[in-house]
């Protein structure tokens, strides 16, 4: 068994998470008495149909339970440090369709909780806690995630507005087990990226590459995707979250293979996500223009990853990526002017219009980043993380350069900014579409640890694609 698999053979550290959330509630000014009440996602049927909708566990519930079962409940008694999981009992009507549900004994063996009871015991358990501690105990729960059948009689306070944010903030700093899950999601995704690049050799349409990626994830143990894969050939790569994935890899007019493919895809492994982007050539060799842009983006990524360390300001890292982009585009002649002026006038935003990255965890765009989408500064407006990065956080580093006519046109047409862009040189680059390179990086006290192993060196990518 690998070290990674042996870590993951242990229990997900739900109890430690419950304690950390309770500590953070306390640090926000709440007393040490109270309960945390969480519900799993319910089984829901597709409208006008008797099939279940695809199931996605609620993240706050999973964080404090490690339990992927639908229709379950959780109570953490903060004062007594006692974590109780409630799982669905046998439904005799359902056994013929679904088999027997997980037993209480099995759940106790699998999950890091103090006791497991059937869901029929939720109200009795709440009543018994209230009868002992209710006069001083508050209930912390999440608005909109509380079943009508659950009764909270006898507690001193019902707080449904604080818990979600507190759990979201706690989730930013990952423990060793969570890093192992993220690494596993990355390992599977790296193999799937390689499979997708190899599949492109014989593929005729974007969807065959997507199919190869998903097939490899499932075969390696990840049935779910962290998000819908983005498989974008040629100019489709200029759309950040392109979702068509059904374009022909050959240009209908020139009958030539398009220059390259951007694939942004990641597996979800036991609710933890990978989020990886690679760009590779069709036909084995990058075109000269794509190669130019790829080299700039790779430099943007290498230099910004090297800056990562506990306490670094994410805005500074993002700004550095822009400076590298400006230098590169100046060297190519696409931009004109001085580096400082181009930076101050925010000209590079025309080519790199999104934030450098976001926290990653149980959500692809994970919680706790405190974005400021109202920021008037176009360079920082879309940054999904603001402020300093703590050790233990995991962040994507995903610089990109895109040739999107809709975004670049206003810069060319404005008399204030058109002098900075050489449209004759730009003309040669539209076919590049977009280049983004995205890795998932664990921030540590000393520096960082890159969790992403998918190949990105120029020659390696060309070799895989040919
Ligand atoms: N895959 C979505 C993103 O990179 O943010
Ligand atoms: Mn991302
Ligand atoms: Mn991505």
Coordinates of C-alpha atoms and ligand atoms in Angstrom, one line a residue, residues 227 230 240-241 263-266 274-277 358 364-365 396 398 436 438 440, ligand 3:
X227 CA -16.9 20.2 -12.4
X230 CA -13.8 22.0 -20.4
X240 CA -12.9 30.6 -19.9
X241 CA -15.7 28.1 -19.0
X263 CA -8.5 20.9 -21.3
X264 CA -9.6 22.0 -17.8
X265 CA -10.8 19.0 -15.9
X266 CA -10.4 17.4 -12.5
X274 CA -8.8 18.5 -8.4
X275 CA -8.8 21.4 -10.8
X276 CA -6.1 21.1 -13.5
X277 CA -5.7 22.8 -16.9
X358 CA -8.9 30.2 -5.9
X364 CA -13.7 23.6 -6.8
X365 CA -14.1 27.2 -5.9
X396 CA -5.0 26.8 -7.7
X398 CA -3.9 29.2 -13.1
X436 CA -4.1 28.4 -19.3
X438 CA -3.4 25.3 -13.8
X440 CA -3.1 22.8 -7.2
Ligands
LIG3 MN1 -9.9 24.8 -13.8

